Coordinates of C-alpha atoms in Angstrom, one line a residue:
Chain O
M1 CA 116.9 95.5 63.6
E2 CA 120.1 96.6 65.5
I3 CA 121.7 99.7 64.0
L4 CA 125.5 99.5 64.3
A5 CA 126.6 102.8 62.6
E6 CA 125.1 105.8 61.0
G7 CA 126.6 108.0 58.2
S8 CA 126.7 111.8 58.9
G9 CA 125.7 112.8 55.3
E10 CA 122.6 114.8 54.6
L11 CA 119.6 112.6 53.6
V12 CA 118.5 114.0 50.3
G13 CA 115.5 112.8 48.2
W14 CA 114.1 110.4 50.7
H15 CA 110.3 110.2 51.3
D16 CA 108.2 107.9 53.5
P17 CA 107.0 105.1 51.0
D18 CA 103.3 105.9 51.8
E19 CA 103.8 109.5 51.2
H20 CA 105.4 108.8 47.9
R21 CA 102.6 106.4 47.0
E22 CA 100.0 109.0 47.8
W23 CA 102.1 111.7 45.8
V24 CA 102.1 109.3 42.7
R25 CA 98.4 108.8 43.1
Q26 CA 97.7 112.4 43.0
N27 CA 100.3 113.7 40.6
K28 CA 101.3 111.0 38.0
S29 CA 98.7 110.6 35.3
R30 CA 98.1 107.0 34.0
N31 CA 96.3 108.6 31.1
L32 CA 97.7 108.5 27.6
L33 CA 98.5 112.1 27.0
D34 CA 100.3 114.1 24.4
K35 CA 103.3 115.5 26.5
R36 CA 105.2 117.4 23.8
M37 CA 106.6 120.8 24.8
S38 CA 109.6 122.9 24.4
I39 CA 112.6 122.6 26.7
A40 CA 112.1 126.0 28.0
E41 CA 108.5 125.2 29.0
A42 CA 109.6 121.9 30.6
V43 CA 112.3 123.5 32.7
A44 CA 110.1 126.5 33.5
K45 CA 107.2 124.2 34.6
Y46 CA 109.0 121.6 36.6
V47 CA 112.4 122.9 37.8
F48 CA 111.8 125.0 41.0
D49 CA 114.5 126.8 42.9
G50 CA 115.9 124.4 45.5
A51 CA 114.9 121.3 43.5
F52 CA 116.7 118.0 43.9
I53 CA 117.6 117.2 40.2
A54 CA 119.3 114.2 38.4
F55 CA 120.3 113.5 34.8
G56 CA 120.3 110.2 33.1
G57 CA 123.2 108.7 31.2
F58 CA 126.7 108.5 32.7
G59 CA 129.8 110.8 32.8
H60 CA 129.7 112.3 29.2
I61 CA 127.3 109.8 27.8
R62 CA 123.7 110.4 26.8
V63 CA 123.3 113.5 29.1
S64 CA 120.4 115.8 28.5
M65 CA 122.7 118.7 27.8
A66 CA 119.8 120.8 26.1
A67 CA 118.2 120.7 29.6
V68 CA 121.4 121.6 31.4
Y69 CA 121.9 124.7 29.3
E70 CA 118.3 125.7 29.6
I71 CA 118.3 125.5 33.5
I72 CA 121.5 127.7 33.3
R73 CA 119.7 130.1 30.8
Q74 CA 116.7 130.4 33.2
R75 CA 119.1 131.1 36.1
K76 CA 117.5 128.4 38.5
K77 CA 119.0 128.8 42.0
H78 CA 120.0 126.6 44.9
L79 CA 119.5 123.3 43.0
I80 CA 120.8 120.2 44.6
L81 CA 122.4 117.7 42.1
A82 CA 122.7 114.0 42.2
G83 CA 126.5 113.4 41.4
K84 CA 125.8 109.9 40.1
T85 CA 128.9 110.1 38.1
A86 CA 128.1 113.5 37.0
V87 CA 130.7 115.0 35.0
H88 CA 130.2 117.7 32.4
D89 CA 126.6 118.4 33.6
A90 CA 127.9 118.8 37.2
D91 CA 130.8 120.9 36.2
I92 CA 128.9 123.5 34.3
L93 CA 125.8 123.5 36.5
I94 CA 128.0 124.2 39.5
G95 CA 130.3 126.6 37.5
S96 CA 127.2 128.5 36.6
G97 CA 126.1 128.8 40.1
C98 CA 122.8 127.1 39.6
V99 CA 123.7 124.1 41.7
D100 CA 125.2 124.8 45.3
R101 CA 124.7 121.4 46.9
I102 CA 125.8 117.9 45.6
E103 CA 125.7 114.4 46.7
V104 CA 128.7 112.8 45.3
A105 CA 129.5 109.3 43.9
Y106 CA 131.8 110.8 41.2
A107 CA 132.1 114.5 40.2
F108 CA 134.7 117.2 39.7
G109 CA 136.5 115.1 37.1
H110 CA 136.4 114.5 33.4
E111 CA 137.8 110.9 33.5
L112 CA 140.8 110.7 31.2
R113 CA 140.7 114.4 30.2
G114 CA 141.5 115.6 33.7
L115 CA 140.0 117.4 36.7
S116 CA 137.2 120.0 36.5
P117 CA 138.6 123.5 37.4
A118 CA 135.2 125.3 37.8
S119 CA 133.4 122.8 40.1
R120 CA 136.5 122.0 42.2
R121 CA 137.0 125.8 42.9
A122 CA 133.5 126.1 44.0
V123 CA 133.9 123.2 46.4
E124 CA 137.2 124.4 47.6
T125 CA 136.1 127.9 48.2
G126 CA 132.9 126.7 50.0
Q127 CA 130.5 128.1 47.2
C128 CA 129.3 124.5 46.6
K129 CA 128.7 122.1 49.5
V130 CA 129.1 118.3 49.2
V131 CA 126.2 117.2 51.4
A132 CA 127.1 113.4 51.3
E133 CA 129.4 110.9 49.7
L134 CA 128.5 107.5 48.3
S135 CA 129.6 105.1 45.4
N136 CA 128.2 104.5 42.0
A137 CA 126.5 101.3 42.8
A138 CA 125.1 102.9 46.0
Y139 CA 123.5 105.7 44.0
Q140 CA 121.8 103.5 41.5
W141 CA 120.7 101.1 44.4
R142 CA 119.1 104.1 46.1
F143 CA 117.1 104.7 42.9
L144 CA 116.3 100.9 42.9
A145 CA 115.0 101.1 46.4
A146 CA 112.8 104.1 45.4
M147 CA 111.5 102.4 42.1
M148 CA 110.5 99.4 44.4
G149 CA 108.7 101.6 46.8
V150 CA 110.7 100.3 49.8
P151 CA 112.4 102.7 52.4
F152 CA 115.9 101.2 51.9
I153 CA 117.8 98.4 50.3
P154 CA 120.5 96.3 52.0
T155 CA 123.9 96.1 50.2
R156 CA 127.5 95.0 51.0
N157 CA 129.4 98.0 49.6
M158 CA 130.5 101.3 51.5
L159 CA 131.3 99.2 54.7
G160 CA 134.2 100.1 56.8
T161 CA 135.1 103.3 54.9
D162 CA 134.9 107.1 55.1
T163 CA 132.6 107.0 52.2
F164 CA 130.1 105.3 54.4
K165 CA 130.7 107.8 57.3
Y166 CA 129.9 110.8 55.1
S167 CA 126.9 109.0 53.5
S168 CA 123.3 109.1 54.5
A169 CA 123.3 105.2 54.9
K170 CA 123.1 103.1 58.0
V171 CA 124.8 99.9 59.0
A172 CA 122.6 97.3 60.7
K173 CA 123.0 93.6 61.8
D174 CA 121.3 91.5 59.0
P175 CA 118.7 89.5 60.8
F176 CA 119.4 86.6 58.4
S177 CA 123.1 86.1 58.2
G178 CA 124.0 88.0 61.4
K179 CA 126.5 90.1 59.6
P180 CA 126.8 93.9 59.3
I181 CA 125.0 95.2 56.3
C182 CA 124.8 98.6 54.6
L183 CA 121.2 100.0 54.4
L184 CA 120.9 102.5 51.6
P185 CA 118.0 105.0 51.8
A186 CA 115.7 105.2 48.7
C187 CA 116.2 108.3 46.6
Y188 CA 113.4 110.1 44.8
P189 CA 114.8 113.2 42.9
D190 CA 112.3 116.0 42.4
V191 CA 113.2 116.3 38.7
V192 CA 115.0 113.9 36.4
F193 CA 116.0 114.6 32.8
I194 CA 116.8 111.6 30.5
H195 CA 118.1 111.9 26.9
V196 CA 116.8 109.0 24.7
P197 CA 117.3 108.2 21.0
R198 CA 113.6 107.9 20.4
C199 CA 110.2 108.0 22.0
D200 CA 106.6 108.7 21.0
M201 CA 104.6 111.8 22.0
Y202 CA 103.2 110.0 25.1
G203 CA 106.7 109.2 26.5
N204 CA 107.2 105.6 25.6
A205 CA 110.9 105.4 25.2
Q206 CA 113.7 103.2 23.9
I207 CA 117.4 103.4 24.6
D208 CA 120.2 102.1 22.3
G209 CA 123.3 100.7 24.1
T210 CA 123.8 100.3 27.8
I211 CA 120.8 101.6 29.8
I212 CA 123.3 102.4 32.6
E213 CA 121.0 103.2 35.6
D214 CA 118.1 104.9 33.7
F215 CA 115.7 102.1 34.2
E216 CA 115.8 102.7 37.9
L217 CA 116.1 106.4 37.8
A218 CA 113.1 106.9 35.6
R219 CA 111.0 105.0 38.1
A220 CA 112.5 106.8 41.1
A221 CA 111.9 110.3 39.6
R222 CA 109.0 112.4 40.8
R223 CA 108.9 114.5 37.7
L224 CA 110.6 112.9 34.5
I225 CA 111.3 115.0 31.5
L226 CA 112.4 113.1 28.4
T227 CA 114.6 114.9 25.7
T228 CA 114.7 112.9 22.6
E229 CA 116.6 112.8 19.4
E230 CA 113.4 112.1 17.5
I231 CA 109.7 111.5 18.3
V232 CA 108.5 108.4 16.5
P233 CA 104.9 107.2 15.9
E234 CA 103.3 105.1 18.7
S235 CA 103.0 102.3 16.1
E236 CA 106.7 102.0 16.1
I237 CA 106.9 101.6 19.9
R238 CA 104.0 98.9 19.8
S239 CA 105.8 97.0 17.0
K240 CA 108.7 96.2 19.4
P241 CA 107.3 96.6 23.0
W242 CA 110.3 94.6 24.5
R243 CA 112.5 97.5 23.6
T244 CA 110.6 100.0 25.7
V245 CA 112.7 101.0 28.7
I246 CA 110.5 103.9 30.0
P247 CA 106.7 103.5 29.6
F248 CA 104.6 106.7 29.2
F249 CA 103.0 107.0 32.6
L250 CA 106.6 107.7 34.2
V251 CA 107.0 110.7 32.0
D252 CA 105.7 114.3 32.5
A253 CA 107.2 115.9 29.4
V254 CA 108.5 115.0 26.0
V255 CA 110.9 117.3 24.2
E256 CA 112.4 116.7 20.7
V257 CA 115.9 118.0 20.7
P258 CA 118.0 116.5 18.0
Y259 CA 121.7 116.5 19.1
G260 CA 120.4 117.2 22.7
A261 CA 123.3 115.5 24.2
H262 CA 126.0 117.7 22.6
P263 CA 129.0 117.9 23.6
C264 CA 128.4 114.5 25.2
Q265 CA 128.2 111.2 23.3
M266 CA 125.0 109.8 21.9
P267 CA 125.9 106.1 21.6
L268 CA 125.5 105.0 17.9
R269 CA 124.7 108.5 16.8
Y270 CA 127.4 110.9 17.7
F271 CA 130.8 111.1 19.5
F272 CA 131.8 113.4 22.3
D273 CA 132.7 117.0 20.9
E274 CA 136.2 116.9 22.5
E275 CA 137.1 120.2 21.0
H276 CA 134.1 121.8 22.8
I277 CA 134.7 120.0 26.0
G278 CA 138.5 121.1 25.7
E279 CA 137.3 124.7 25.2
W280 CA 135.3 124.7 28.5
L281 CA 138.0 122.9 30.5
Q282 CA 140.5 125.7 29.2
L283 CA 138.2 128.6 29.8
S284 CA 136.9 127.3 33.2
R285 CA 140.4 127.6 34.7
S286 CA 139.5 131.1 35.7
P287 CA 136.3 132.7 36.9
E288 CA 136.6 135.1 34.1
G289 CA 136.9 132.4 31.5
T290 CA 134.0 130.5 33.1
K291 CA 131.8 133.8 32.7
E292 CA 133.0 134.1 29.1
Y293 CA 131.8 130.6 28.3
F294 CA 128.4 131.1 29.7
D295 CA 128.0 134.5 28.1
K296 CA 128.9 133.1 24.7
Y297 CA 127.4 129.7 24.6
V298 CA 124.3 129.9 27.0
Y299 CA 123.2 133.4 27.8
G300 CA 124.2 134.6 24.3
T301 CA 122.1 132.0 22.6
K302 CA 118.3 132.0 22.7
D303 CA 117.9 128.2 22.4
F304 CA 119.7 124.9 21.9
N305 CA 119.7 125.2 18.1
E306 CA 121.5 128.6 18.1
Y307 CA 124.1 126.9 20.4
L308 CA 124.5 124.0 17.9
E309 CA 125.1 126.5 15.2
L310 CA 127.6 128.3 17.3
V311 CA 129.7 125.1 18.2
G312 CA 130.0 124.4 14.4
G313 CA 126.6 123.6 13.1
L314 CA 125.9 120.7 10.7
R315 CA 129.6 120.4 9.6
K316 CA 130.6 119.6 13.1
L317 CA 127.7 117.4 14.0
Q318 CA 128.4 115.3 10.8
Y319 CA 132.1 115.0 11.8
L320 CA 131.0 113.8 15.3
K321 CA 128.8 111.2 13.6
Q322 CA 131.7 109.9 11.5
V323 CA 133.9 109.6 14.7
E324 CA 131.2 107.6 16.5
E325 CA 130.9 105.2 13.4
L326 CA 134.8 104.8 13.5
R327 CA 135.1 106.5 10.1
A328 CA 137.1 109.6 11.3
P329 CA 139.7 109.9 14.1
M330 CA 139.0 111.8 17.2
R331 CA 140.3 115.4 17.6
A332 CA 141.0 116.3 21.1
P333 CA 143.0 119.4 22.6
W334 CA 143.5 117.6 25.8
L335 CA 145.3 114.7 23.9
K336 CA 147.8 117.2 22.3
K337 CA 148.6 118.5 25.9
K338 CA 149.3 115.0 27.0
E339 CA 151.9 114.5 24.2
E340 CA 153.7 117.8 25.1
Chain W
M1 CA 169.5 97.0 30.6
Q2 CA 166.5 99.4 30.8
G3 CA 165.5 99.3 27.3
D4 CA 163.6 102.1 25.6
Y5 CA 160.1 101.3 27.0
T6 CA 158.3 104.0 28.9
P7 CA 157.2 103.7 32.6
T8 CA 153.5 103.7 31.5
E9 CA 154.2 100.7 29.1
L10 CA 155.9 98.8 31.9
L11 CA 152.9 99.4 34.2
A12 CA 150.5 98.2 31.5
V13 CA 152.6 95.0 30.9
V14 CA 153.0 94.2 34.5
A15 CA 149.2 94.5 35.1
S16 CA 148.3 92.5 32.0
R17 CA 150.5 89.5 33.1
L18 CA 148.6 89.2 36.3
L19 CA 145.4 88.5 34.5
E20 CA 144.5 84.9 33.8
D21 CA 142.7 83.4 30.9
G22 CA 139.0 82.4 31.4
K23 CA 138.6 84.9 34.3
S24 CA 136.6 88.2 34.5
A25 CA 137.9 91.7 35.0
F26 CA 136.1 94.7 35.9
V27 CA 138.1 97.5 34.3
G28 CA 138.1 101.4 34.1
T29 CA 139.5 103.3 31.1
G30 CA 143.0 104.1 30.6
L31 CA 145.7 101.8 31.8
P32 CA 143.4 99.0 33.2
M33 CA 141.6 98.8 29.9
I34 CA 144.9 98.6 28.1
A35 CA 146.1 95.9 30.4
G36 CA 143.0 93.9 29.8
M37 CA 143.3 94.2 26.0
L38 CA 147.1 93.3 26.1
A39 CA 146.2 90.2 28.2
Q40 CA 143.5 89.3 25.6
R41 CA 145.9 89.5 22.7
T42 CA 148.8 87.6 24.4
H43 CA 148.0 84.9 27.1
A44 CA 144.4 85.4 28.0
P45 CA 142.2 85.5 24.9
N46 CA 139.2 84.6 26.8
L47 CA 139.5 87.2 29.6
L48 CA 136.1 88.5 30.1
I49 CA 136.1 92.3 30.4
I50 CA 133.3 94.1 32.2
F51 CA 132.6 97.8 32.4
E52 CA 130.4 99.5 35.2
A53 CA 128.0 101.1 32.8
G54 CA 126.9 97.8 31.5
G55 CA 129.3 96.7 28.7
I56 CA 130.0 93.1 29.1
G57 CA 132.7 91.1 27.0
P58 CA 133.2 93.6 24.3
R59 CA 135.6 93.4 21.3
V60 CA 136.9 96.9 21.8
P61 CA 137.8 98.4 18.5
V62 CA 139.7 101.5 19.7
L63 CA 140.5 102.6 23.3
P64 CA 137.5 103.9 25.0
I65 CA 137.9 107.2 26.7
S66 CA 135.1 106.7 29.0
V67 CA 133.7 103.6 31.0
G68 CA 130.3 104.2 29.6
E69 CA 130.9 105.2 26.0
S70 CA 129.7 103.1 22.9
R71 CA 133.2 101.4 22.4
T72 CA 132.7 99.7 25.8
F73 CA 129.9 97.5 24.4
Y74 CA 131.1 97.1 20.8
Q75 CA 130.4 93.6 19.6
A76 CA 129.9 92.7 23.3
V77 CA 128.0 89.8 24.5
A78 CA 125.6 92.2 26.3
A79 CA 125.0 95.9 26.7
S80 CA 123.0 95.8 29.9
S81 CA 123.1 98.2 33.0
M82 CA 124.9 99.3 36.1
H83 CA 122.5 97.4 38.2
D84 CA 123.3 94.2 36.4
V85 CA 127.1 94.5 36.5
M86 CA 127.2 95.8 40.1
S87 CA 124.8 92.9 41.1
I88 CA 126.9 90.3 39.5
S89 CA 130.0 91.8 41.2
Q90 CA 128.2 91.7 44.6
S91 CA 127.3 88.1 44.0
G92 CA 130.8 86.9 43.2
Y93 CA 131.4 86.9 39.5
I94 CA 134.3 89.3 39.3
D95 CA 137.7 87.8 39.8
Y96 CA 139.8 90.9 39.2
G97 CA 138.9 94.6 39.8
F98 CA 141.2 97.4 38.8
L99 CA 141.6 100.6 40.7
G100 CA 143.6 103.7 40.4
A101 CA 144.4 105.7 43.5
A102 CA 145.8 109.2 44.6
M103 CA 146.8 107.9 48.0
I104 CA 147.2 104.6 49.8
D105 CA 148.1 103.3 53.2
M106 CA 150.0 100.1 54.2
Y107 CA 146.6 98.0 54.3
G108 CA 145.8 99.1 50.8
N109 CA 143.1 101.6 51.9
I110 CA 142.6 104.1 49.1
N111 CA 141.7 107.8 49.0
T112 CA 140.3 109.4 45.8
T113 CA 137.9 111.8 47.6
V114 CA 139.6 114.7 49.2
I115 CA 143.0 116.0 50.4
G116 CA 142.6 117.7 53.8
D117 CA 139.4 118.1 55.8
H118 CA 136.3 116.7 54.0
D119 CA 134.2 119.8 54.7
H120 CA 136.9 122.3 54.2
P121 CA 139.1 120.7 51.6
T122 CA 142.6 121.6 50.5
A123 CA 141.9 119.8 47.2
R124 CA 138.8 118.1 46.1
L125 CA 139.1 114.9 44.1
P126 CA 136.3 113.0 42.3
G127 CA 135.2 110.7 44.9
S128 CA 134.4 107.0 44.8
G129 CA 132.8 106.6 41.5
G130 CA 132.7 102.8 41.2
A131 CA 135.9 102.3 43.3
N132 CA 134.2 101.5 46.5
D133 CA 132.1 99.0 44.9
V134 CA 135.1 97.3 42.9
G135 CA 137.2 97.3 46.1
S136 CA 134.3 95.8 48.1
F137 CA 133.1 93.2 45.6
S138 CA 136.0 91.9 43.4
W139 CA 137.8 88.7 44.7
R140 CA 141.1 90.3 43.8
T141 CA 141.7 94.1 43.6
I142 CA 144.6 95.4 41.6
I143 CA 145.7 99.0 42.4
M144 CA 147.7 101.0 39.8
M145 CA 149.2 104.2 41.0
R146 CA 152.2 106.6 41.1
Q147 CA 154.5 105.9 44.1
E148 CA 155.7 109.0 46.1
K149 CA 156.2 109.7 49.6
R150 CA 153.2 112.0 49.7
R151 CA 151.0 109.1 48.2
F152 CA 152.2 106.1 50.3
L153 CA 150.9 107.4 53.6
K154 CA 150.8 106.2 57.2
K155 CA 147.3 107.5 57.2
V156 CA 145.2 108.5 54.2
D157 CA 143.0 111.6 54.7
F158 CA 139.9 109.7 53.7
I159 CA 139.2 106.0 53.1
T160 CA 137.2 106.1 50.0
T161 CA 137.6 102.4 49.0
P162 CA 138.3 99.6 51.6
G163 CA 141.7 97.8 51.6
Y164 CA 142.3 95.6 54.5
L165 CA 141.0 98.5 56.8
T166 CA 142.8 98.0 60.1
G167 CA 144.3 94.5 59.3
P168 CA 143.5 90.9 59.6
G169 CA 139.7 90.1 59.9
A170 CA 138.7 93.8 59.6
R171 CA 137.0 93.5 56.3
E172 CA 134.8 90.6 57.5
R173 CA 134.1 92.3 60.7
A174 CA 132.8 95.4 58.9
G175 CA 130.6 93.1 56.8
L176 CA 132.4 93.1 53.5
P177 CA 132.3 89.9 51.4
A178 CA 134.6 87.4 52.8
G179 CA 137.8 86.5 51.1
T180 CA 138.0 89.7 49.0
G181 CA 140.6 92.5 49.2
P182 CA 143.6 94.2 47.5
Y183 CA 145.8 91.7 45.7
R184 CA 148.5 93.6 44.0
V185 CA 149.7 97.3 43.8
I186 CA 151.8 98.3 40.8
T187 CA 153.7 101.6 40.7
Q188 CA 156.5 102.9 38.5
L189 CA 158.9 101.4 40.9
G190 CA 157.8 98.0 41.8
L191 CA 155.2 95.3 42.2
Y192 CA 153.5 94.6 45.7
G193 CA 151.4 92.1 47.4
F194 CA 150.0 91.9 50.8
D195 CA 151.7 89.8 53.6
E196 CA 149.3 87.0 54.5
A197 CA 149.8 87.3 58.3
T198 CA 149.6 91.0 58.7
Q199 CA 147.9 92.1 55.5
R200 CA 150.5 94.8 55.2
L201 CA 152.0 95.9 51.9
M202 CA 154.9 93.7 50.9
L203 CA 157.3 94.2 47.9
L204 CA 157.3 91.3 45.4
A205 CA 159.4 92.7 42.6
V206 CA 161.4 95.9 41.8
H207 CA 161.2 97.1 38.1
P208 CA 164.6 97.0 36.2
G209 CA 167.1 99.5 37.6
V210 CA 165.0 100.3 40.8
T211 CA 166.8 99.6 44.2
I212 CA 165.1 98.5 47.5
E213 CA 166.3 101.8 49.0
Q214 CA 164.2 103.6 46.4
I215 CA 161.2 101.5 47.1
Q216 CA 161.5 102.6 50.7
E217 CA 162.5 106.2 50.3
N218 CA 159.3 106.8 48.3
S219 CA 156.9 105.6 51.0
E220 CA 156.0 107.3 54.4
F221 CA 155.2 103.8 55.9
E222 CA 157.5 100.9 56.2
I223 CA 157.1 98.4 53.3
L224 CA 157.7 94.8 54.2
I225 CA 160.7 93.5 52.3
P226 CA 160.8 89.7 52.0
D227 CA 164.3 87.8 51.7
R228 CA 163.6 87.0 47.9
V229 CA 162.6 89.9 45.8
E230 CA 162.1 89.4 42.0
T231 CA 163.0 91.8 39.3
T232 CA 160.3 92.6 36.8
E233 CA 160.8 91.2 33.3
P234 CA 160.9 94.3 31.0
P235 CA 158.2 94.5 28.3
T236 CA 159.0 92.3 25.3
A237 CA 159.2 93.8 21.7
E238 CA 155.9 91.9 21.0
E239 CA 154.2 93.4 24.1
R240 CA 155.2 96.9 23.0
R241 CA 154.1 96.4 19.5
I242 CA 150.6 95.3 20.7
L243 CA 150.4 98.2 23.1
R244 CA 151.0 100.7 20.2
E245 CA 148.3 98.8 18.3
I246 CA 145.9 99.2 21.2
D247 CA 146.5 102.8 21.8
P248 CA 147.9 104.3 18.6
T249 CA 147.3 108.0 19.6
G250 CA 148.9 107.5 22.9
I251 CA 145.8 108.4 25.0
A252 CA 146.9 106.3 28.0
I253 CA 150.3 104.9 27.0
G254 CA 151.7 108.4 25.9
K255 CA 154.1 108.9 23.1

């Protein structure tokens, strides 16, 4: 195949497919095992300094925030993050200094809420390096190639742009149509965290609402840690097997963390905590404020439950449930600012 | 008469009027979403709205604040996945794609990645997100943005999303799907298309009270001005009423 152009971005997460197959053979158990553990244990066991990590969900939706806070609490270093539309997770992981390299489809912004002061400051001062660019579809298709066990996947996006020039992709002449085609390299993150509404103790998991790219990401992951709103009996999974998005053999750890996506949204369960996100956006405008946030909410709490108490406890969580169910209006500090 | 509508209301209304009934639109949050919802409640009840996280054909109850949140698949025909919606985009099912932009050039190439040098940025912006995909795959891309001289540039610092690249034939030479590309640009000053022969940005209509001089003054590159330029019809009372209904708290429309 004739190569027409090559992106200059760093190739992260790629493995030779045979090497990956062998790794799977040696490291991923096909045995039905009880994988329950605490988030502190899971992070300590699987997240090594320098690891390439990715989170399921999308933007502020269904992100394993319990894992994000624990990574910061354990002061992991030199992590590389998949910015696969990583918003709040990316902002605080970069702001905390745990992540110093990122491959970016979308980061440094909070959609309608505005841009991310902490992570932008880190990139603009050189403290965090953007190793490559790509698009949202390109990232999830990198995971698709990985899950298929092929070295790359041909696509028709990225072509002709600087997004391609700064990516790790290549352009080749398609042997069938004769037209230029983008080749996206497979991407196997070292550790992936996905937050789900329910799974059993083996890791058989269901997802409510859009799956986003978690089907592909779960299968591309080397180590996969599920955080879940609740652990349900195996019989509940087996009574509706067509609802299983992630089967157990992909999963390395199962952690029960109710409200584990806070302050992000858990579809059909609880809404974004805009007041908390707003507090972070306000504090993170300065390095001092950023430190204040982490001292209060992460280093100052021993675990996720203490954090939940601190952000408003049951009363706050019940309110977020009401907003999600369209029974209460959203309160958002950034909305007030727009009105001024 | 300028009326008492806001510039944001005007943008939403102009965008909504471009959308046809029975077609599909790939939308982001904010103004594109509002334009789509307004079109559905006026002339295009069967506009198929698609979100990149997998929401397909929802009956949106309140304005979503994120393209992945649960309102984007409320009473939808499907809550699927990004692989699904990006694949149907790549295979030709998306008629209209919406994009916002920080900066644009005369061929409709868009920058949302970085201001200054990529590795030593003056300002870091979010990056492509789904924009490169929408701009590559949609039959017709509609761009909504603020027009200023520092945003309508001879050369953008970074081409995040492809417009017509370097002009006629360039998209196809790069391997992008044939027959796709930017269709309209909507700013607070006017509505633009692209000249068929040169694929350069061309004025189609000025908004009420805006002069051709203002159009040109607010661009670093020369905008093609045809002999006949329309004036945008201001938002009707009915359109404005529906906009308030869609966004009662002013998340995207403002107060």
